[in-house]
Coordinates of C-alpha atoms in Angstrom, one line a residue:
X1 CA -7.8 1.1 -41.8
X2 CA -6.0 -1.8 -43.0
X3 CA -7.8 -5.6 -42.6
X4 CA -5.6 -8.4 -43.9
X5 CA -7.6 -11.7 -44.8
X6 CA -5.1 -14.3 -45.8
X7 CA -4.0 -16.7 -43.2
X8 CA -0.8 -16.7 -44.6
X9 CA 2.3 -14.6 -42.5
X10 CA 2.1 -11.1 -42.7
X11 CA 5.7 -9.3 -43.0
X12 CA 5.2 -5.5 -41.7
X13 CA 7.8 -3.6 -41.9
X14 CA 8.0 -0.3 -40.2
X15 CA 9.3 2.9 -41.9
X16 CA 9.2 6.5 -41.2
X17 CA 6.0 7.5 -39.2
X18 CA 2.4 6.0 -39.8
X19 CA -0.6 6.3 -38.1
X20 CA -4.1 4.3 -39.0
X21 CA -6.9 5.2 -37.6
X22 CA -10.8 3.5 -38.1
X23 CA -14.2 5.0 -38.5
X24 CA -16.7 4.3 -35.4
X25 CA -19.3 2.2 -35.9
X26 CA -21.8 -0.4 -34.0
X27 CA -19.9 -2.2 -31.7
X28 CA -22.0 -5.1 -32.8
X29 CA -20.3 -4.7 -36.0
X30 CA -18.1 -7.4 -37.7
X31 CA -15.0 -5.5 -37.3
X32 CA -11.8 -6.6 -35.2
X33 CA -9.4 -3.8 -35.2
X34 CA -7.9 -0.5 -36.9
X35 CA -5.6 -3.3 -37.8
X36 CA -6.6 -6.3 -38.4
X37 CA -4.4 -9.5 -39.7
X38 CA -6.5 -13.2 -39.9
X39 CA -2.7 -14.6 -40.0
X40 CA 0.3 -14.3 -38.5
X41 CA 1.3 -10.8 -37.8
X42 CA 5.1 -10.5 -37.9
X43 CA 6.6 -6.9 -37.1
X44 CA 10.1 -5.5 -37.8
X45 CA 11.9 -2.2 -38.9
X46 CA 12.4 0.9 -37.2
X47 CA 9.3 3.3 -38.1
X48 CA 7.2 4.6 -35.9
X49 CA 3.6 2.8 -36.0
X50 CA 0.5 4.7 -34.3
X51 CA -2.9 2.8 -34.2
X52 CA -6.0 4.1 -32.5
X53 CA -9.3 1.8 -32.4
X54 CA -12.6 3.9 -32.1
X55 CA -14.7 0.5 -32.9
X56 CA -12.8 -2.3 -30.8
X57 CA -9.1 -3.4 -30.8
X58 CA -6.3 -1.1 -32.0
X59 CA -4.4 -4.2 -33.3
X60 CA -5.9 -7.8 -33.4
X61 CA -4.2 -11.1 -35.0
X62 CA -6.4 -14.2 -35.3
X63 CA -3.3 -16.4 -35.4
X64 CA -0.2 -14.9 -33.7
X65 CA 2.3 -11.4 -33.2
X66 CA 5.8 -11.2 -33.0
X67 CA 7.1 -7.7 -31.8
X68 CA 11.0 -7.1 -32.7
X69 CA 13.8 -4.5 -31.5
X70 CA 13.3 -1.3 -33.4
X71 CA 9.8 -1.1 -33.4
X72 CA 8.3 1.5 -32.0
X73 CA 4.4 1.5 -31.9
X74 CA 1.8 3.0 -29.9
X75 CA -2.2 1.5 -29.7
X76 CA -4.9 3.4 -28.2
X77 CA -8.3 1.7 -28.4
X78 CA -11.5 3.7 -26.7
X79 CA -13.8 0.5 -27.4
X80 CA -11.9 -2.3 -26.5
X81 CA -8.1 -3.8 -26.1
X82 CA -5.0 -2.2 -27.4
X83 CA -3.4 -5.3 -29.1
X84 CA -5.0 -9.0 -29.4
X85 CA -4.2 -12.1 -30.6
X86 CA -5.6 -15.6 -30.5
X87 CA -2.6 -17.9 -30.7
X88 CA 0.5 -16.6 -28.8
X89 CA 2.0 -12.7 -28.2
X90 CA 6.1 -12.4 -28.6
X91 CA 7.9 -9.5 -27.6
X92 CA 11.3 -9.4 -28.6
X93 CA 12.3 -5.8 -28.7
X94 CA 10.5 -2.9 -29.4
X95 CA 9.2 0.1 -27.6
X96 CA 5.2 -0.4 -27.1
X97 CA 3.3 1.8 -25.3
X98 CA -0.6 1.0 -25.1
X99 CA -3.7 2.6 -23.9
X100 CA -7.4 1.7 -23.2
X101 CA -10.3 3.4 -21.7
X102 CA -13.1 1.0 -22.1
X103 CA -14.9 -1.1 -19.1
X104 CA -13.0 -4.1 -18.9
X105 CA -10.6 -3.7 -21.5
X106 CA -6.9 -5.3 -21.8
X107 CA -3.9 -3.0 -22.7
X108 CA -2.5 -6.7 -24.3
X109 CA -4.8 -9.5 -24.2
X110 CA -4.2 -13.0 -25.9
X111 CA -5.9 -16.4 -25.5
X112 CA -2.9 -18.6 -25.5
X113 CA 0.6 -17.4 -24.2
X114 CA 2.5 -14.2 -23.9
X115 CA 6.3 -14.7 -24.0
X116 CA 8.6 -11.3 -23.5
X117 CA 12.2 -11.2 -24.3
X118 CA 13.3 -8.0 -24.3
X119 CA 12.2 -4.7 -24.9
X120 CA 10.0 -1.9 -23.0
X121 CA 6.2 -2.4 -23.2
X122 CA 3.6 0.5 -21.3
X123 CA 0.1 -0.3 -20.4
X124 CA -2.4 2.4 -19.2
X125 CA -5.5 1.2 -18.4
X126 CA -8.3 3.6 -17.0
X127 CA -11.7 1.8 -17.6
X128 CA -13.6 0.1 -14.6
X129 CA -14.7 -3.6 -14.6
X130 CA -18.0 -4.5 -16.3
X131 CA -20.4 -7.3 -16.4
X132 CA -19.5 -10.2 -18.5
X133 CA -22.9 -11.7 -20.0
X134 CA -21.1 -14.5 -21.8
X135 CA -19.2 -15.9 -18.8
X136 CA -21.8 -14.4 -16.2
X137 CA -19.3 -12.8 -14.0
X138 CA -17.5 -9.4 -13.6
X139 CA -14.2 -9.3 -15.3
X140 CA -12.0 -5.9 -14.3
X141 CA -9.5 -3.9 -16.4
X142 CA -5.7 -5.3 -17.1
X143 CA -2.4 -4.1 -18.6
X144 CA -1.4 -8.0 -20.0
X145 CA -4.3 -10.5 -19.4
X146 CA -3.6 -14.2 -20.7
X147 CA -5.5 -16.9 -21.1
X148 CA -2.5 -19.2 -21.0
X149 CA 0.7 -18.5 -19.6
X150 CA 2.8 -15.4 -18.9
X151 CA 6.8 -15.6 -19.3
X152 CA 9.4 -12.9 -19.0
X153 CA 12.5 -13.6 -19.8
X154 CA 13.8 -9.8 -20.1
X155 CA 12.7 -6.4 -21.0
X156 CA 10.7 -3.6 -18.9
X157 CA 6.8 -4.2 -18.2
X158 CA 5.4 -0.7 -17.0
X159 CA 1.6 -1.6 -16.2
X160 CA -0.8 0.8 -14.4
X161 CA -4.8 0.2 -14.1
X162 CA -6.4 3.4 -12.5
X163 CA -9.9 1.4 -12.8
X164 CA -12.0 -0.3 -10.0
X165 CA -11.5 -3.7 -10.2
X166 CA -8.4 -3.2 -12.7
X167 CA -4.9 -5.7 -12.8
X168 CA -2.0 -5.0 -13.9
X169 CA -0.5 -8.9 -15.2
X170 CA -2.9 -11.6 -15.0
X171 CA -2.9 -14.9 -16.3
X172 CA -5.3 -17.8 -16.5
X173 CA -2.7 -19.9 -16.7
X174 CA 1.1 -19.7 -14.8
X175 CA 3.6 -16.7 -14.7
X176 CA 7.4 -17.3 -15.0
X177 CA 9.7 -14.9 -14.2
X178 CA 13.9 -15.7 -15.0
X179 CA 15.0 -11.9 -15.8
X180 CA 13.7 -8.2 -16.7
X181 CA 11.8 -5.9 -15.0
X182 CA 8.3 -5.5 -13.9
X183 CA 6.5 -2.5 -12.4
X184 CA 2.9 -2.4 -11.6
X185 CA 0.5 0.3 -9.9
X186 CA -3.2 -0.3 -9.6
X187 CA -5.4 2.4 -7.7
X188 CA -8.9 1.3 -8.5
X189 CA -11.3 -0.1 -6.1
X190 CA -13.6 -3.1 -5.9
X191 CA -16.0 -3.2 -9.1
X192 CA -19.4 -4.8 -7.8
X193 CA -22.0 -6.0 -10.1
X194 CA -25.0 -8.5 -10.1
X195 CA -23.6 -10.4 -6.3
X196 CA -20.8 -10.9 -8.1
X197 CA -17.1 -8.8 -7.7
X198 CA -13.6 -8.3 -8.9
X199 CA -10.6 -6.4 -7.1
X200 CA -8.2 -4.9 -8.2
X201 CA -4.2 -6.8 -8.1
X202 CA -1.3 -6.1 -8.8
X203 CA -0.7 -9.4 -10.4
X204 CA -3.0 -12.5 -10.5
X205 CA -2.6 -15.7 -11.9
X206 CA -4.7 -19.0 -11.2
X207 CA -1.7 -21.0 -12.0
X208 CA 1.6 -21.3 -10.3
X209 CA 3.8 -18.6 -9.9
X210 CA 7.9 -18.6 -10.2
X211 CA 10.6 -16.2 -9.6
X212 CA 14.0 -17.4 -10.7
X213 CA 15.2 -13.5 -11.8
X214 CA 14.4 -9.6 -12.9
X215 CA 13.0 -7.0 -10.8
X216 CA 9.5 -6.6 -9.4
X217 CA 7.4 -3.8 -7.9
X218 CA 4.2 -3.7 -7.6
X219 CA 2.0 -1.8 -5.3
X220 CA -1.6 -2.3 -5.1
X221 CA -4.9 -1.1 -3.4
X222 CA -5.2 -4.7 -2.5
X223 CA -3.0 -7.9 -2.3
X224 CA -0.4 -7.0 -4.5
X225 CA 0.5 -10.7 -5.8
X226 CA -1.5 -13.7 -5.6
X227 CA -1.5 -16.7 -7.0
X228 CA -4.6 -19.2 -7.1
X229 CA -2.0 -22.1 -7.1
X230 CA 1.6 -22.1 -5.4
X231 CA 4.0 -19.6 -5.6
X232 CA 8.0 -20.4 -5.6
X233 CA 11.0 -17.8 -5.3
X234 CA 14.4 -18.8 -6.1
X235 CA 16.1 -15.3 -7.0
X236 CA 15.5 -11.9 -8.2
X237 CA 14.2 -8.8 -6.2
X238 CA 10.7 -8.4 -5.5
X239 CA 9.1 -5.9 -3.5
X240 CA 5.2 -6.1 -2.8
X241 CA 3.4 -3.1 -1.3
X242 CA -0.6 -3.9 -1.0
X243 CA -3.8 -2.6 1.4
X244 CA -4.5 -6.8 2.1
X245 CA -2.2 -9.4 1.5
X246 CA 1.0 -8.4 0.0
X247 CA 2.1 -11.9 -1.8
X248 CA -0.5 -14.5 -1.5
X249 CA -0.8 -18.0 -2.6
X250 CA -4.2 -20.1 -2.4
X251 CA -1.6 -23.0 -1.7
X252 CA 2.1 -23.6 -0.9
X253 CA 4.8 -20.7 -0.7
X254 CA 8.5 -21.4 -1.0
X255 CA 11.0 -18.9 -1.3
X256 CA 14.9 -20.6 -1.0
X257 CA 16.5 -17.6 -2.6
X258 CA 16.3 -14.0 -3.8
X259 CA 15.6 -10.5 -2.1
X260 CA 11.8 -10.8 -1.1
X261 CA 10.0 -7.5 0.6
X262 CA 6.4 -8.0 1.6
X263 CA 4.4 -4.8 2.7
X264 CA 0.9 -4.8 3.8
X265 CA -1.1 -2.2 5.6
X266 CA -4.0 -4.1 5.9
X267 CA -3.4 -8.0 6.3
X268 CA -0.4 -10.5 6.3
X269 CA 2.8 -9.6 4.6
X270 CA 3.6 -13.5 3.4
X271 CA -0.1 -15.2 3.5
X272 CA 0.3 -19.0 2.3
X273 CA -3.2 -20.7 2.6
X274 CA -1.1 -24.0 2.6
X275 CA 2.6 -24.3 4.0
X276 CA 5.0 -21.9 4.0
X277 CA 8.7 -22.6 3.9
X278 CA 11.9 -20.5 4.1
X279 CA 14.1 -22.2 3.4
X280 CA 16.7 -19.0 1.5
X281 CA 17.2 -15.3 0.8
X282 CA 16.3 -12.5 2.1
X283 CA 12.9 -11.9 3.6
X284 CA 11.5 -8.4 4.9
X285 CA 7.7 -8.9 5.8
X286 CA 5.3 -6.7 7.5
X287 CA 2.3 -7.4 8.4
X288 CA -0.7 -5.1 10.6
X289 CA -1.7 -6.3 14.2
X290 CA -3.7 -9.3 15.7
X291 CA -4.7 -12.0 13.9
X292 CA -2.6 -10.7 11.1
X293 CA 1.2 -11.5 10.9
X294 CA 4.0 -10.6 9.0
X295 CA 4.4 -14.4 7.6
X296 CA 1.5 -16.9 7.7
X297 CA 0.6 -19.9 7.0
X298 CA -2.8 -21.7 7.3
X299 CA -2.4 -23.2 10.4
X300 CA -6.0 -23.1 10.3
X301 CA -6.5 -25.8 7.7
X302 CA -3.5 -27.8 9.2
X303 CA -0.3 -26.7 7.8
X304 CA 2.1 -25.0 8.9
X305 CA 5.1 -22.0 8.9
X306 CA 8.8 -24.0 8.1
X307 CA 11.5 -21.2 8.6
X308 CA 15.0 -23.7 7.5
X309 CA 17.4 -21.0 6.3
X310 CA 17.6 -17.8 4.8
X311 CA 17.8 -14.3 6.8
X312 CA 14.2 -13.0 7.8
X313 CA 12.7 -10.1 9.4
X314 CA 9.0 -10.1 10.3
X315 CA 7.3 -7.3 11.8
X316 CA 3.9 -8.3 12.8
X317 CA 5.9 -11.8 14.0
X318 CA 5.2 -15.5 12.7
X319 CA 2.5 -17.4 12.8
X320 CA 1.7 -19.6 15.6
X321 CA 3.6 -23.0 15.7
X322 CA 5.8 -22.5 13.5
X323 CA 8.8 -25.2 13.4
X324 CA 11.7 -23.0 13.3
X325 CA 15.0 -24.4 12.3
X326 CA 16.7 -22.4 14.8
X327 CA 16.0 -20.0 17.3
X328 CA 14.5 -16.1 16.3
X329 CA 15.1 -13.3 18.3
X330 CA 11.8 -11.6 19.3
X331 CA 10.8 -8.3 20.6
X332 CA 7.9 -6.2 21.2
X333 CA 10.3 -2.6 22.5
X334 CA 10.9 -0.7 19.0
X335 CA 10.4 2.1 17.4
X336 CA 9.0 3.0 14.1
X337 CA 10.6 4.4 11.3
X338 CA 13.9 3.7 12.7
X339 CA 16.9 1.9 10.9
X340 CA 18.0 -1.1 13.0
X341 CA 21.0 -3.7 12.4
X342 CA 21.6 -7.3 12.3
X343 CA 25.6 -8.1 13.4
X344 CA 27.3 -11.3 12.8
X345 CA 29.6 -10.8 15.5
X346 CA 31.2 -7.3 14.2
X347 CA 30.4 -7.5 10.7
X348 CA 26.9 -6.0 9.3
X349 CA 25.0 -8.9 8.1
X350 CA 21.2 -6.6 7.3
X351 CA 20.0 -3.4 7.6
X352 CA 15.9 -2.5 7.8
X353 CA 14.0 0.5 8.3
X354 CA 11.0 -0.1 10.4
X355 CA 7.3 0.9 9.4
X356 CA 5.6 4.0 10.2
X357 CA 2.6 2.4 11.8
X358 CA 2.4 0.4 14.7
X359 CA 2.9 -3.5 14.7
X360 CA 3.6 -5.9 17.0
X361 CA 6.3 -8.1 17.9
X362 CA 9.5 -7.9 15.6
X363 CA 11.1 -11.0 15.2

C-alpha cells in the first residue's frame, strides 16, 4: 500500500483514521510489508493507523521505528510479523496492538534492540513453530523477539502465544527490566520437527537477565522464565507460574531484593544450574516432590544454594547442602490451601497461602 524508498527519515504523522491494506501475492515475492519504509520510520500524532499484511509484514523498517504517545495503531499480518525493523524498535507512547497467525511469526521482531518507554503494546500470536531451512532448526512463535537486547523502562507489555512452541518476550541478546509492566500467557505445546524442538516460554533470553523494577506475570505451559546466562533480581514484583521450571537460569541466580513468587507444578520453583544466592527480598517458591525442590541449585555440577538474607518460603524445601546464613524452620505437618503466618515476635512479618497439591517439607 505505501513502500517508501529513500533512506532518508520518514515523518508519519497520524490523523483521523487510516487503514492500508496489500494485495496477496508469492510469498517468494520482493515485497516487505503493507508498509514498507527503507529508512527511518518515525511516528507521531494522534490518528488512528490500521495495517494488515496478506503478503508478509504489516509494517517493516530497513533502518529503524520510533513509536510516540498518541499513536494508536493496530498490525495484523497473516503471512509473517506484525511490525519489523532491522536497526533498533522504540516505544515511547502509543497504544499498539498486533496480531499474527503465521508458523513462526513475531508480533514485533527486530534484529538489533527493542527499547520501551512507555505506552501499552498487545501481541496475539496464534501460529505454531515451523522449520527454519536457513538456520536448520525450529524456531516457535513470539509476541517481541530480538536479536539484540530487550529493555523496559515503563509502559504495559500484554503478550499471549496460543501456538506450540510459541514465546511471549525473547531475546538473543539480554533483557533489562527498571519499571512498567509485563504480562505474558503462552498455552501452546512443544513444536517437534526434523529431531529438532522448541517449547514454548514465557520469556527467554540467551543473555543475562535483570530486574531492578515494574511488574511481571507470566504463566507458562513450561518454565516460565529462563535465561541461558544469569539472572539477577534487585526489585520489582515478579510472579512466575510454569508446568517445569518456573524462573530458570543456565548459570548463576541472585535475587537481593524485590517481591519474587516462583510456581511450578511440574519441576523446581527457583532452578539455578550454577549458584544460587539470596541474599534480599521476598521469596515464595514452590516446587513439586522428590528430586524437585522449591529452590535449587546445581549441586550436581558443584555449586551450591547461599540463603544470606531476605525472607523466604519454600515449599518443596531447599536443596541439599545448602549453606544457610542462619537457621530455617522446617516442617513436613501442613495443610494445603491454607493461609499460614510468619510473627516477629507479635507483629505480622508474612503471610502465604499454601498450594493445592501436595509437596513436601515447608521450610
Amino acid at each position: 500500500a505505501i513502500s517508501l524508498l529513500s533512506k532518508k527519515r520518514a515523518y508519519i504523522v497520524l490523523a483521523g483514521s487510516n487503514t492500508l491494506t496489500d494485495g496477496s501475492s508469492s510469498k517468494d515475492s520482493d515485497q516487505k510489508a503493507a508498509f514498507y519504509c527503507k529508512g527511518k520510520m518515525l511516528f507521531s500524532g494522534s490518528g488512528v493507523l490500521n495495517v494488515y499484511g496478506n503478503t508478509k509484514n504489516a509494517i517493516a523498517c530497513a533502518d529503524y521505528i520510533i513509536f510516540s504517545t498518541g499513536n494508536n495503531i493496530y498490525a495484523k499480518s497473516t503471512a509473517n510479523h506484525g511490525i519489523k525493523a532491522n536497526d533498533g524498535i522504540f516505544i515511547n507512547g502509543g497504544i499498539l496492538n498486533v496480531e499474527v497467525s503465521a508458523a513462526a511469526a513475531k508480533g514485533i521482531s527486530c534484529e538489533s534492540d527493542i527499547i520501551v518507554n512507555g505506552g501499552r503494546t498487545t501481541c496475539i500470536t496464534t501460529g505454531a513453530g515451523a522449520w527454519d531451512t536457513d538456520d536448520n532448526e525450529t524456531k516457535g512463535s513470539a509476541g517481541m523477539k530480538a536479536d539484540g537486547n530487550i529493555t523496559v523502562n515503563g509502559g504495559q507489555l500484554y503478550m499471549k502465544s496460543t501456538g506450540n512452541g510459541g514465546k511471549g518476550l525473547s531475546a538473543d541478546g539480554t533483557l533489562n527490566v527498571t519499571g512498567g509492566d509485563i504480562f505474558v500467557i503462552t498455552l501452546g505445546s512443544k513444536y517437534s520437527a526434523n529431531s529438532d524442538s522448541t517449547s514454548p516460554k514465557g520469556i527467554k533470553t540467551d543473555g543475562a537477565i535483570t530486574i531492578s523494577g515494574g511488574n511481571i506475570l507470566v504463566s507458562a505451559n513450561n518454565e516460565a522464565i529462563e535465561s541461558k546466562s544469569t539472572i539477577d533480581i534487585t526489585g520489582g514484583h515478579v510472579y512466575a507460574y510454569g508446568s517445569d521450571d518456573a524462573i530458570n537460569s543456565k548459570s548463576h541466580m541472585t535475587i537481593s531484593g524485590g517481591y519474587v513468587m516462583a510456581h511450578s507444578t511440574g519441576n523446581d520453583g527457583l532452578d539455578a544450574n550454577g549458584n544460587c544466592y539470596i541474599k534480599g527480598g521476598v521469596v515464595y517458591a514452590i516446587g513439586t516432590t522428590t528430586p524437585e525442590v522449591g529452590i535449587d541449585a546445581n549441586t550436581e555440577g558443584g555449586y551450591k544454594l547461599y540463603v544470606q538474607g531476605g525472607t523466604i518460603v519454600a515449599i518443596g524445601g531447599l536443596e541439599g547442602g545448602a549453606q544457610l546464613s542462619q537457621s530455617c524452620y522446617a516442617t513436613s505437618s501442613w495443610s494445603k490451601s491454607t493461609w499460614y503466618a510468619l510473627y516477629n515476635g507479635d507483629e505480622l512479618a508474612l503471610a502465604f497461602k499454601t498450594p493445592s497439591l501436595d509437596r513436601k517439607s515447608v521450610v
